[in-house]
Short mmCIF file of C-alpha atoms in Angstrom, two decimals:
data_model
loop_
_atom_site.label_atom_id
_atom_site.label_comp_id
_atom_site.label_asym_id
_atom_site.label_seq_id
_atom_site.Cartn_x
_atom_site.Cartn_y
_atom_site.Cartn_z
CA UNK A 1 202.20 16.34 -72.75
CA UNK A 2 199.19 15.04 -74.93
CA UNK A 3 196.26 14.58 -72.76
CA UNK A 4 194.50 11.54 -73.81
CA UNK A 5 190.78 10.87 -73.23
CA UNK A 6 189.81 7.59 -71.19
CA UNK A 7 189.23 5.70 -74.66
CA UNK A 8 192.59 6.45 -76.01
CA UNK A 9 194.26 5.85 -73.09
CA UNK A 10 192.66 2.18 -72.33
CA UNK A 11 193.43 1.59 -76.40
CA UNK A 12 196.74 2.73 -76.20
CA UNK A 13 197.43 -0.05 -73.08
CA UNK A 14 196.08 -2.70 -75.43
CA UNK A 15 198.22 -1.68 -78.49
CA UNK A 16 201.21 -1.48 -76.56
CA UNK A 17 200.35 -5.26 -75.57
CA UNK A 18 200.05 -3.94 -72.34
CA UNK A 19 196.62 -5.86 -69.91
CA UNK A 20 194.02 -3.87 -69.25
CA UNK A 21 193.59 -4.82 -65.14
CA UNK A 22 190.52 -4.66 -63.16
CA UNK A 23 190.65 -1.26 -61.94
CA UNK A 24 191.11 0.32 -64.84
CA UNK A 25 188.39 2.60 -67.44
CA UNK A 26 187.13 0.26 -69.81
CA UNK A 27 184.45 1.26 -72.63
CA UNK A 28 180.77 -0.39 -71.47
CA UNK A 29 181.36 -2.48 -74.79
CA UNK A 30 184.62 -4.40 -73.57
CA UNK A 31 183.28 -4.92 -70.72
CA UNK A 32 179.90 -6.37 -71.79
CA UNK A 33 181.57 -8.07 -73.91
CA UNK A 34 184.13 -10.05 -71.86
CA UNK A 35 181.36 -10.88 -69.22
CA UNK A 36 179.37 -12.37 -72.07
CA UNK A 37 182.05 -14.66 -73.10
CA UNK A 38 183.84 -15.62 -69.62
CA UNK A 39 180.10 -16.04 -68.35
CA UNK A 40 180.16 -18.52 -71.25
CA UNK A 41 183.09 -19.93 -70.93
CA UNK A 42 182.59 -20.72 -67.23
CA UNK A 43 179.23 -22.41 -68.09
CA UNK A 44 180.61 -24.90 -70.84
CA UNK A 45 183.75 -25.91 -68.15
CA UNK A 46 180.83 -26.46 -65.41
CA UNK A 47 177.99 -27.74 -68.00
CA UNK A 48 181.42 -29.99 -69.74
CA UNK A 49 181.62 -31.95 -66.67
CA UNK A 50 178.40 -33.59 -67.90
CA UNK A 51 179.55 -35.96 -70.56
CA UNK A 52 182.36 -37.35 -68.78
CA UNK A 53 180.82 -37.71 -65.30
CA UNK A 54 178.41 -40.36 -67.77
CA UNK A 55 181.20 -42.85 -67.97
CA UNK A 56 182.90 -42.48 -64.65
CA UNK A 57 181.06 -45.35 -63.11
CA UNK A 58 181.55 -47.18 -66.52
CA UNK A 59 185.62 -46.57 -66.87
CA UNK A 60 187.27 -49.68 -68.19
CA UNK A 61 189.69 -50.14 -66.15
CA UNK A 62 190.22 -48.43 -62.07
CA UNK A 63 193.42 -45.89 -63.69
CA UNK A 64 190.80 -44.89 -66.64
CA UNK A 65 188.42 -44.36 -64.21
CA UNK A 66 190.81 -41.96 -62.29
CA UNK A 67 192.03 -40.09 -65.07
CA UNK A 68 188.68 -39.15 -65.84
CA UNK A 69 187.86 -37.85 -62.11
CA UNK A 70 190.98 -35.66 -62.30
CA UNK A 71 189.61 -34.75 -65.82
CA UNK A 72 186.22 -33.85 -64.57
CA UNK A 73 187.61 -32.47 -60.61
CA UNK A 74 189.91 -30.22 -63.38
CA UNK A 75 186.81 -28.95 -64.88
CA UNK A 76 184.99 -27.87 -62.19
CA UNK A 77 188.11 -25.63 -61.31
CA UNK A 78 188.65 -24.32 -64.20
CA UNK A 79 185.06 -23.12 -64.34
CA UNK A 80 186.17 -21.61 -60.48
CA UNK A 81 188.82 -19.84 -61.84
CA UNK A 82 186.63 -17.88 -64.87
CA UNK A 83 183.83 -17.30 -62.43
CA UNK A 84 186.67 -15.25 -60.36
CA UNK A 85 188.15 -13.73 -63.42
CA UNK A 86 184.08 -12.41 -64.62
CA UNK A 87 183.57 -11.71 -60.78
CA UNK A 88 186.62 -8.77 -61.38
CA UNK A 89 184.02 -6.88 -63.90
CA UNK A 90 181.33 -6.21 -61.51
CA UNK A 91 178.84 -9.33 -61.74
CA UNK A 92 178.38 -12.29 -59.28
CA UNK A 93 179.22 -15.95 -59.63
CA UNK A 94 175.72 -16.76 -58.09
CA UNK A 95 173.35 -14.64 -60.28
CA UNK A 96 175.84 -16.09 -63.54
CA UNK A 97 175.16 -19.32 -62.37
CA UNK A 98 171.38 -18.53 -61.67
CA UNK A 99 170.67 -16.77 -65.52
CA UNK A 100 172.72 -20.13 -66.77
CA UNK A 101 169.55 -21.88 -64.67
CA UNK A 102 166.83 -19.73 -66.04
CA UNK A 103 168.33 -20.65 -69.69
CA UNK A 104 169.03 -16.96 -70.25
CA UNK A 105 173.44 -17.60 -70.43
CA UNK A 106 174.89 -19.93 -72.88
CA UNK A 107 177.07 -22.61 -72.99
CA UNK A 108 179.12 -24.24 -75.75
CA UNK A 109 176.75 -26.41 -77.94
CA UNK A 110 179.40 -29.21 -78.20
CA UNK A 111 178.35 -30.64 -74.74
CA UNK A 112 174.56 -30.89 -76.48
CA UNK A 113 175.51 -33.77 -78.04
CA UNK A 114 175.55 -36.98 -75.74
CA UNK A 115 178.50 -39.42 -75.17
CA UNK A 116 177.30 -42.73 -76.03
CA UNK A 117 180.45 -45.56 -75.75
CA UNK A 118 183.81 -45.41 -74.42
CA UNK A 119 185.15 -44.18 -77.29
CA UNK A 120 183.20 -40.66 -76.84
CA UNK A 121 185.98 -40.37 -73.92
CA UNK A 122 188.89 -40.51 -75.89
CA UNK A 123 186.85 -38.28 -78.90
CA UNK A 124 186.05 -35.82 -76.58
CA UNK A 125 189.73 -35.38 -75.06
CA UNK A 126 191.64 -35.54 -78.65
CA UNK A 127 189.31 -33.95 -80.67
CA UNK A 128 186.90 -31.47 -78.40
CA UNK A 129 189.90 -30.38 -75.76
CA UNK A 130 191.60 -30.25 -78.53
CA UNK A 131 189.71 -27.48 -80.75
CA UNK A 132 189.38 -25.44 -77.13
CA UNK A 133 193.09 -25.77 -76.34
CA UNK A 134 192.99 -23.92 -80.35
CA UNK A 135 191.38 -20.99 -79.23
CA UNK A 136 192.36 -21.38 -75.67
CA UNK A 137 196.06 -20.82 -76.52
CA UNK A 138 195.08 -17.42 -78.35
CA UNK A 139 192.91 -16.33 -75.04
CA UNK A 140 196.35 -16.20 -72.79
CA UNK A 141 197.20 -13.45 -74.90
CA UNK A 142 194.22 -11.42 -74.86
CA UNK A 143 194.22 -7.90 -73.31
CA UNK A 144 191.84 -8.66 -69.87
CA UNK A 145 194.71 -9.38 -67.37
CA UNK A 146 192.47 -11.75 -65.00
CA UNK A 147 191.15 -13.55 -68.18
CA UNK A 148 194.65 -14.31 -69.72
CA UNK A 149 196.25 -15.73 -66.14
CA UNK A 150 193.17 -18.16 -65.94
CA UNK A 151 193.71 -19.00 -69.32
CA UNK A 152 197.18 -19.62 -68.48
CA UNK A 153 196.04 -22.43 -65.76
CA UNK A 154 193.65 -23.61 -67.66
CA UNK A 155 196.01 -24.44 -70.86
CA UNK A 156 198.50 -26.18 -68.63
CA UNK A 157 195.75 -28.52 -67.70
CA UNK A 158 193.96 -28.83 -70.94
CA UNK A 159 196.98 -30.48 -72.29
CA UNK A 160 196.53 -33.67 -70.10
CA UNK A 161 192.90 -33.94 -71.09
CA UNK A 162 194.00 -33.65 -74.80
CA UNK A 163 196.74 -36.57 -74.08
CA UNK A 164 195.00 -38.81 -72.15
CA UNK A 165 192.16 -39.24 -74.57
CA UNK A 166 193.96 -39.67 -77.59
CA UNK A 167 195.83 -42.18 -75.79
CA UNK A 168 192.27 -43.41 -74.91
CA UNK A 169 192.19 -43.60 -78.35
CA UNK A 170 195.76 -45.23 -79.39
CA UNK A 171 194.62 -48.20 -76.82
CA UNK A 172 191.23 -48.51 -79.09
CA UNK A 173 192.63 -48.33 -82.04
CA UNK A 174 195.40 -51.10 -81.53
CA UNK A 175 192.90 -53.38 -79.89
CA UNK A 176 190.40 -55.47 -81.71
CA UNK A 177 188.27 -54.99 -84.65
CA UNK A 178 185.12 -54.38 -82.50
CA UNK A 179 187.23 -51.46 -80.42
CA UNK A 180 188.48 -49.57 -83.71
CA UNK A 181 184.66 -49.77 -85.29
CA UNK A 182 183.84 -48.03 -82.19
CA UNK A 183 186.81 -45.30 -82.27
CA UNK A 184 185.38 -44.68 -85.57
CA UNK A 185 182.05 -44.46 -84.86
CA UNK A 186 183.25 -42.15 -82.45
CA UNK A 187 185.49 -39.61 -84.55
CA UNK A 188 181.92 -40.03 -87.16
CA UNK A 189 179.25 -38.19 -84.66
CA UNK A 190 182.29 -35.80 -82.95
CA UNK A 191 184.17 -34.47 -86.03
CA UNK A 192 181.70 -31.74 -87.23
CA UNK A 193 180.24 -30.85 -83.77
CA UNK A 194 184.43 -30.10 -83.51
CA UNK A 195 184.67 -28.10 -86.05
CA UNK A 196 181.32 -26.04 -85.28
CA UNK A 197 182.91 -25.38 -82.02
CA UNK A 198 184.77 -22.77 -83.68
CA UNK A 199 181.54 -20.93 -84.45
CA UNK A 200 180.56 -19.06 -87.57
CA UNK A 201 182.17 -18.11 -90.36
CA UNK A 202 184.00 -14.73 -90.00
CA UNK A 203 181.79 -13.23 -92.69
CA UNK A 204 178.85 -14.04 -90.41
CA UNK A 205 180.58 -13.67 -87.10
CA UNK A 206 179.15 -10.52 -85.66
CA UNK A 207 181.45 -8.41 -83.28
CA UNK A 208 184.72 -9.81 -84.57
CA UNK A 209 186.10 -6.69 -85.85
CA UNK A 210 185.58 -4.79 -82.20
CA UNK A 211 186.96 -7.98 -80.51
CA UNK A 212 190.26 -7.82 -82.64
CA UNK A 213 190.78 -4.38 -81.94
CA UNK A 214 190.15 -4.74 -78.14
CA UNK A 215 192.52 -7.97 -78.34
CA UNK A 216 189.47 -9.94 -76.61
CA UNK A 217 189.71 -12.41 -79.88
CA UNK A 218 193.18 -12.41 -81.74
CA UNK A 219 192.67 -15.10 -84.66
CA UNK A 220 189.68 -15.65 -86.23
CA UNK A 221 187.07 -18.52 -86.79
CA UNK A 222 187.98 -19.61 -89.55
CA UNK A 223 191.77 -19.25 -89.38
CA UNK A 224 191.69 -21.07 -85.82
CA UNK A 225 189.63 -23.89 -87.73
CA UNK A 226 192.15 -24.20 -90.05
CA UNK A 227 194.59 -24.44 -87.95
CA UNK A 228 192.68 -26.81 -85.69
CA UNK A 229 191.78 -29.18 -88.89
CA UNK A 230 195.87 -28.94 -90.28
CA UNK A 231 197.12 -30.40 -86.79
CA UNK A 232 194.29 -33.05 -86.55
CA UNK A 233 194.90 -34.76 -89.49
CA UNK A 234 198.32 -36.55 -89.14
CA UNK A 235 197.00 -37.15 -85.77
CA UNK A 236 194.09 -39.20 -87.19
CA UNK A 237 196.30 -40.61 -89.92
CA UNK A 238 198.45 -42.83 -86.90
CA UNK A 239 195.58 -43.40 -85.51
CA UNK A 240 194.29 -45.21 -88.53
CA UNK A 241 190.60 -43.52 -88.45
CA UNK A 242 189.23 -41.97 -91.32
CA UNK A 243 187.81 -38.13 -90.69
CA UNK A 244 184.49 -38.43 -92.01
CA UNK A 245 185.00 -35.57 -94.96
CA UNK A 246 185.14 -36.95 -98.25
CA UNK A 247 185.83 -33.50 -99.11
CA UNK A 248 189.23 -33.26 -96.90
CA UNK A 249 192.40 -33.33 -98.69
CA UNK A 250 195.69 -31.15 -98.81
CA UNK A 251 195.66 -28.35 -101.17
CA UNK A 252 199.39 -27.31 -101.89
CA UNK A 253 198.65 -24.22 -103.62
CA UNK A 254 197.55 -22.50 -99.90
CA UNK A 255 199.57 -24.74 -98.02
CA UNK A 256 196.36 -25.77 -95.92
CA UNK A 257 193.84 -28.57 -95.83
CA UNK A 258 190.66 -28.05 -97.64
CA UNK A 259 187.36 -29.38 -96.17
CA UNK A 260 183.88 -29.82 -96.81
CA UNK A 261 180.80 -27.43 -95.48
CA UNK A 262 179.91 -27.49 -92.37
CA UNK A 263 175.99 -27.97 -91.45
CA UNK A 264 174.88 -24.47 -90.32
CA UNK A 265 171.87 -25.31 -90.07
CA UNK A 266 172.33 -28.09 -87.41
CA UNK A 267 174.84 -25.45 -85.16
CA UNK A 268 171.83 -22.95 -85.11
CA UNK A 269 169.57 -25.30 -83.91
CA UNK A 270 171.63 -26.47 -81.15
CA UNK A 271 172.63 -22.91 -80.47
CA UNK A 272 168.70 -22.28 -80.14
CA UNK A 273 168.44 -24.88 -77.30
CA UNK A 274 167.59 -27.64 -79.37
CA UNK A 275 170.28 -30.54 -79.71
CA UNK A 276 170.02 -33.53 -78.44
CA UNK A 277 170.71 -32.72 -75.09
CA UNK A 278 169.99 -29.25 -74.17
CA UNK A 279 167.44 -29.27 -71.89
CA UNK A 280 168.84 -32.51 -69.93
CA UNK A 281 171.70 -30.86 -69.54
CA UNK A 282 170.35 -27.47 -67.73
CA UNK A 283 168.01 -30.01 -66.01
CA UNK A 284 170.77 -31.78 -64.41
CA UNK A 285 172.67 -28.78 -63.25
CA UNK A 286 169.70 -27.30 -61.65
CA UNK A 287 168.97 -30.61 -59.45
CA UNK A 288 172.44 -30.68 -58.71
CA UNK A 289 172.23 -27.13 -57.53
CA UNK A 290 169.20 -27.86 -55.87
CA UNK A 291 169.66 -30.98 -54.40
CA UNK A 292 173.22 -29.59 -52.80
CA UNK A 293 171.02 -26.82 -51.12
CA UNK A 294 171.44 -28.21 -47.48
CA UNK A 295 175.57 -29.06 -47.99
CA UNK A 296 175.57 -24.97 -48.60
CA UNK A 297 173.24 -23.64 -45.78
CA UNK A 298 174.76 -26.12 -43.26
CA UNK A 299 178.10 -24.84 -44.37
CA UNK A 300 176.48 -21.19 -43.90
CA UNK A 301 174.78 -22.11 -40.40
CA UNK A 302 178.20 -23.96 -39.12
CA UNK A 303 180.36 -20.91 -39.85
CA UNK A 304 178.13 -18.86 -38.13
CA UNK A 305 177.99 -20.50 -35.08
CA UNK A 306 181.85 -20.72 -34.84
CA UNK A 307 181.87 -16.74 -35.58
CA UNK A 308 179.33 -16.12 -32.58
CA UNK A 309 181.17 -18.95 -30.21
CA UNK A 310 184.78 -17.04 -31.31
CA UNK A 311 183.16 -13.65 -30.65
CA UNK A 312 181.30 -14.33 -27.43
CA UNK B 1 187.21 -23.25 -80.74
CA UNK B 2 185.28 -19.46 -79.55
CA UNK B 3 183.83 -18.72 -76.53
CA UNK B 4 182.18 -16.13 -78.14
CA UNK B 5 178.63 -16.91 -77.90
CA UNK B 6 176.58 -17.06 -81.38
CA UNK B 7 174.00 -14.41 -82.12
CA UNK B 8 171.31 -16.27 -83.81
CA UNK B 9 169.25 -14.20 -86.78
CA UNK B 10 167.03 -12.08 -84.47
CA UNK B 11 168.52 -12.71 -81.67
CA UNK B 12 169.99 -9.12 -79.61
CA UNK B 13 174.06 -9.55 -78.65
CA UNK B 14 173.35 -8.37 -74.85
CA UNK B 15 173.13 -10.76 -72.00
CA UNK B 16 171.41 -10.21 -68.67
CA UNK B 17 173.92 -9.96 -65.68
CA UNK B 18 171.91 -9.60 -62.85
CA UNK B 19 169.27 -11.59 -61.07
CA UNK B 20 167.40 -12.54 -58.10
CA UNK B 21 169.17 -14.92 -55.90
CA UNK B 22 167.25 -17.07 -53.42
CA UNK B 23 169.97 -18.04 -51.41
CA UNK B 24 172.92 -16.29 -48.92
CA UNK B 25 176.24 -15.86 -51.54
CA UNK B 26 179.47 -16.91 -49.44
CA UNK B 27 181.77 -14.24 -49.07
CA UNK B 28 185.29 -14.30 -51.60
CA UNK B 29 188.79 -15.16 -50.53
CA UNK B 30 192.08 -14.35 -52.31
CA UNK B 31 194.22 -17.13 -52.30
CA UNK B 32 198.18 -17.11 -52.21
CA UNK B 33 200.38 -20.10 -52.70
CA UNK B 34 204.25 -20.41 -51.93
CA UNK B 35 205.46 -22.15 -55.11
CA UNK B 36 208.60 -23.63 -52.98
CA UNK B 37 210.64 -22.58 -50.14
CA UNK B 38 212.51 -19.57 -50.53
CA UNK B 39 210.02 -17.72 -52.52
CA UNK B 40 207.38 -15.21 -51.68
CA UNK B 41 203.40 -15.77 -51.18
CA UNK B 42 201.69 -15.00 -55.15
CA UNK B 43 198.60 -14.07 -55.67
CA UNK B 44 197.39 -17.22 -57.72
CA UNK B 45 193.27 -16.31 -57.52
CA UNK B 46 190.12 -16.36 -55.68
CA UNK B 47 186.96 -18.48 -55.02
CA UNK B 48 184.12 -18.33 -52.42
CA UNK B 49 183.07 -20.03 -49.14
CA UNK B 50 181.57 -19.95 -46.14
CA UNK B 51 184.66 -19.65 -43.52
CA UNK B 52 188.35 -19.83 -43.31
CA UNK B 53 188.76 -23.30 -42.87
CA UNK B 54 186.19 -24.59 -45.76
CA UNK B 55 188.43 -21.33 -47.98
CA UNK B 56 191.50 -22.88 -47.43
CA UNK B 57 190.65 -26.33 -48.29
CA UNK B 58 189.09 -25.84 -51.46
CA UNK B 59 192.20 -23.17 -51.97
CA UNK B 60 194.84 -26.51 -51.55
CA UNK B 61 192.41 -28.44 -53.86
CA UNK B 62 191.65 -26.21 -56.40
CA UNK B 63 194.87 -24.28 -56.69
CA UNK B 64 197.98 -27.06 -55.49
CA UNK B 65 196.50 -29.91 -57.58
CA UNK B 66 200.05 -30.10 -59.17
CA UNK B 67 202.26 -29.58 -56.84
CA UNK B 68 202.02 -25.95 -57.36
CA UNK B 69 202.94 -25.21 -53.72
CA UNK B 70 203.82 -26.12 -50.25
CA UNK B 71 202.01 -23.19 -48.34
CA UNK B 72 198.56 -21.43 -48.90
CA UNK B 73 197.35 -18.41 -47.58
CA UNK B 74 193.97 -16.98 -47.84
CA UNK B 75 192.53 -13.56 -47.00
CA UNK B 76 189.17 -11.83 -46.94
CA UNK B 77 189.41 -10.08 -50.23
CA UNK B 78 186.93 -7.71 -48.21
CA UNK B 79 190.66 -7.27 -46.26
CA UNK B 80 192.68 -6.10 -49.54
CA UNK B 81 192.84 -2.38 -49.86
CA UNK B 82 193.95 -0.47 -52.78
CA UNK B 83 194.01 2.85 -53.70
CA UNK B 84 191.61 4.17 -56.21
CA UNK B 85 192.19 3.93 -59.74
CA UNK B 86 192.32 7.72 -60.13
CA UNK B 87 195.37 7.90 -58.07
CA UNK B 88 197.29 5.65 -60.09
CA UNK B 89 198.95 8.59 -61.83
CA UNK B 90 200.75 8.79 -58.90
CA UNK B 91 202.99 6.16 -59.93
CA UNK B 92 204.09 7.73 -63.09
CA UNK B 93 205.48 10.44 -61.25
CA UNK B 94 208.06 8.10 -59.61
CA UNK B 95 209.90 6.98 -63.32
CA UNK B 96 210.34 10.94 -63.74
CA UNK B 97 212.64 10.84 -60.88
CA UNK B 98 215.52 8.98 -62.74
CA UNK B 99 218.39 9.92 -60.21
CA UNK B 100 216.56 7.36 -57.80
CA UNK B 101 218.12 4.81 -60.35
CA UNK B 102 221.49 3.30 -60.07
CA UNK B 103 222.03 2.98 -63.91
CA UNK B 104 221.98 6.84 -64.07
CA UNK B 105 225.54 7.29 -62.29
CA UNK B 106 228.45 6.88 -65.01
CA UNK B 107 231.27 4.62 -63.34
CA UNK B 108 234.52 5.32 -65.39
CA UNK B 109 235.53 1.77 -66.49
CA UNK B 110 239.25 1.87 -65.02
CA UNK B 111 237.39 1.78 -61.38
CA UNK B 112 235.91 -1.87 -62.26
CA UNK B 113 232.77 -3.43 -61.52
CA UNK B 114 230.63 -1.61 -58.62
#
């Protein structure tokens, strides 16, 4: 029998499409690595409730404005479920959430930008749920056992957020002229942030080479872009809005859609903490935490009581 | 989309995964749902609170949203044992033992099925 070292054994459970499970050796890397991006990940679902929690109280109609309370209640879970599945390597939900107050974790920079009519509802389910379901898809096959089964979950769900906007949208769009214009303006400030979502090009995408061969990331950037921008088109074709890409057409020869440059310079900047609503954002959160302070230690004070009354 | 997180020009790749907490953490449950009747308990996941009542409330809430289940049970994951990693080559040793295995008797074929 070959005795494999630790390395080759945890690489040979990955290329055998095998999960690498709590447990198990795991290089420093991979595990830095997945903590970095499920810490991330958890933050955007939790930070994500944000824009949508804007136009609860503002919901056209009473079903709208349930939809969008599952939509948001759905959130918060699914940022309960990747807390658990980061919990698995070794670091605690409350000091994630706590470096995501101190501005030191990340979230994704979509939910920088701010959601300013109705229409930013149906946007934001079509076209933002949309480009996570993308990658989202890809993550239920990565290698990290506890990450893939939330992913799982979370993809079921996603697909009713996706639906229910771009119905959101259909309604819009088949109403009057004044609700199209403002499905359009819409799709105008949401289509780029979109595609950014995706993040950098794979030339400039730093650790995407490790991340393939650890099966953390399976497709790329740029080929889950492309992917993302072939499916979206026909959609926005029935809708009857225009992406705004003047560059966007079909190019036969590769059998793709071709589309213009995205603004790098804008994604760094609201990577760097400066969109147009990164620091309301944290700001928020952190109230929210604060301001639920007594909920948790009266939760903490009743359950001890009960434990003392049940032991004496 | 990637929830890989950009590394800005100048920026280093590493988070921080550890900090001061002010407050007490609640401890963690595991959380198993019966899908439907008939079927076994599955581990579905895990989430924190402060006892077993608040646990298995936010377990139906967070986990049965869809009619995933009809029964929930939580447990202290403080109350799941395991062995150590290291002694998972223990298992192995078990698929060496391939007379445990019914496939490994030959039937002959005028007996019929058995």
């Amino acid at each position: 029998m070959v005795v494999m070292s630790p390395e080759e054994q945890f690489q040979a459970i990955i290329d055998a499409e095998d999960k690498i499970e709590p447990p198990d050796w795991m290089p420093d890397g991979y595990r830095k690595t997945l903590i970095r991006q499920i810490a991330q990940h958890a933050h955007s679902e939790v930070i994500g409730m944000q824009p949508e929690a804007n136009w609860i109280t503002r919901a056209p109609t009473l079903y709208r404005k349930a939809i969008l309370i599952a939509k948001v209640q759905d959130e918060a879970g699914h940022g309960l479920y990747l807390y658990s599945a980061a919990e698995t390597l070794g670091v605690k939900r409350d000091e994630m959430q706590e470096l995501l107050h101190q501005g030191k974790h990340k979230y994704s920079s979509i939910f920088n930008y701010p959601t300013l009519s109705w229409a930013d509802m149906g946007t934001i389910g079509w076209l933002v749920d949309g480009a996570a379901i993308t990658n989202q898809v890809m993550l239920t096959r990565g290698s990290y056992g506890p990450y893939a089964r939330a992913m799982v979950r979370i993809c079921k769900e996603e697909s009713f957020h996706q639906r229910q906007g771009y119905e959101v949208l259909i309604r819009l769009c088949q109403g009057s002229p004044e609700q199209k214009a403002m499905a359009q303006d819409s799709i105008n400030r949401w289509w780029w942030p979109a595609l950014m979502m995706f993040g950098p090009h794979d030339s400039d995408s730093t650790h995407t080479e490790q991340s393939m061969k650890w099966k953390i990331k399976r497709v790329t950037n740029d080929d889950l872009r492309q992917q993302f921008v072939d499916m979206t088109v026909r959609q926005a074709d029935y809708l009857g809005l225009e992406l705004p890409d003047p560059d966007l057409r079909w190019n036969e020869e590769r059998g793709h859609y071709d589309f213009g440059d995205i603004d790098w310079e804008e994604f760094w900047h609201v990577v760097k903490g400066n969109g147009p609503m990164n620091r309301e954002r944290v700001a928020h959160k952190v109230k929210a935490w604060k301001d639920g302070a007594w909920v948790r230690e009266a939760a903490t004070a009743h359950a001890k009581k009960r434990e003392a009354r049940s032991a004496a | 989309m990637t929830y890989e997180v950009p590394v800005a020009p100048g920026e280093k790749a590493e988070i921080e995964e550890t900090t001061e907490l002010s407050g007490e953490s609640w401890p963690m449950w595991e959380v198993f749902v019966r899908a439907h009747r008939g079927i076994s308990h599955v581990h579905i996941g895990s989430l924190h609170a402060p006892d077993v009542e608040t646990a298995l409330e936010n377990a139906r809430d967070v986990y049965t949203r869809r009619g995933e289940g009809v029964s929930v049970w939580v447990v202290p994951s403080t109350e799941v044992h395991a062995f150590e990693p290291d002694a998972a080559a223990d298992y192995v040793e078990a698929n060496e033992k391939v007379y445990r295995l019914a496939t490994t008797y030959e039937i002959p074929e005028e007996v019929g099925q058995m």
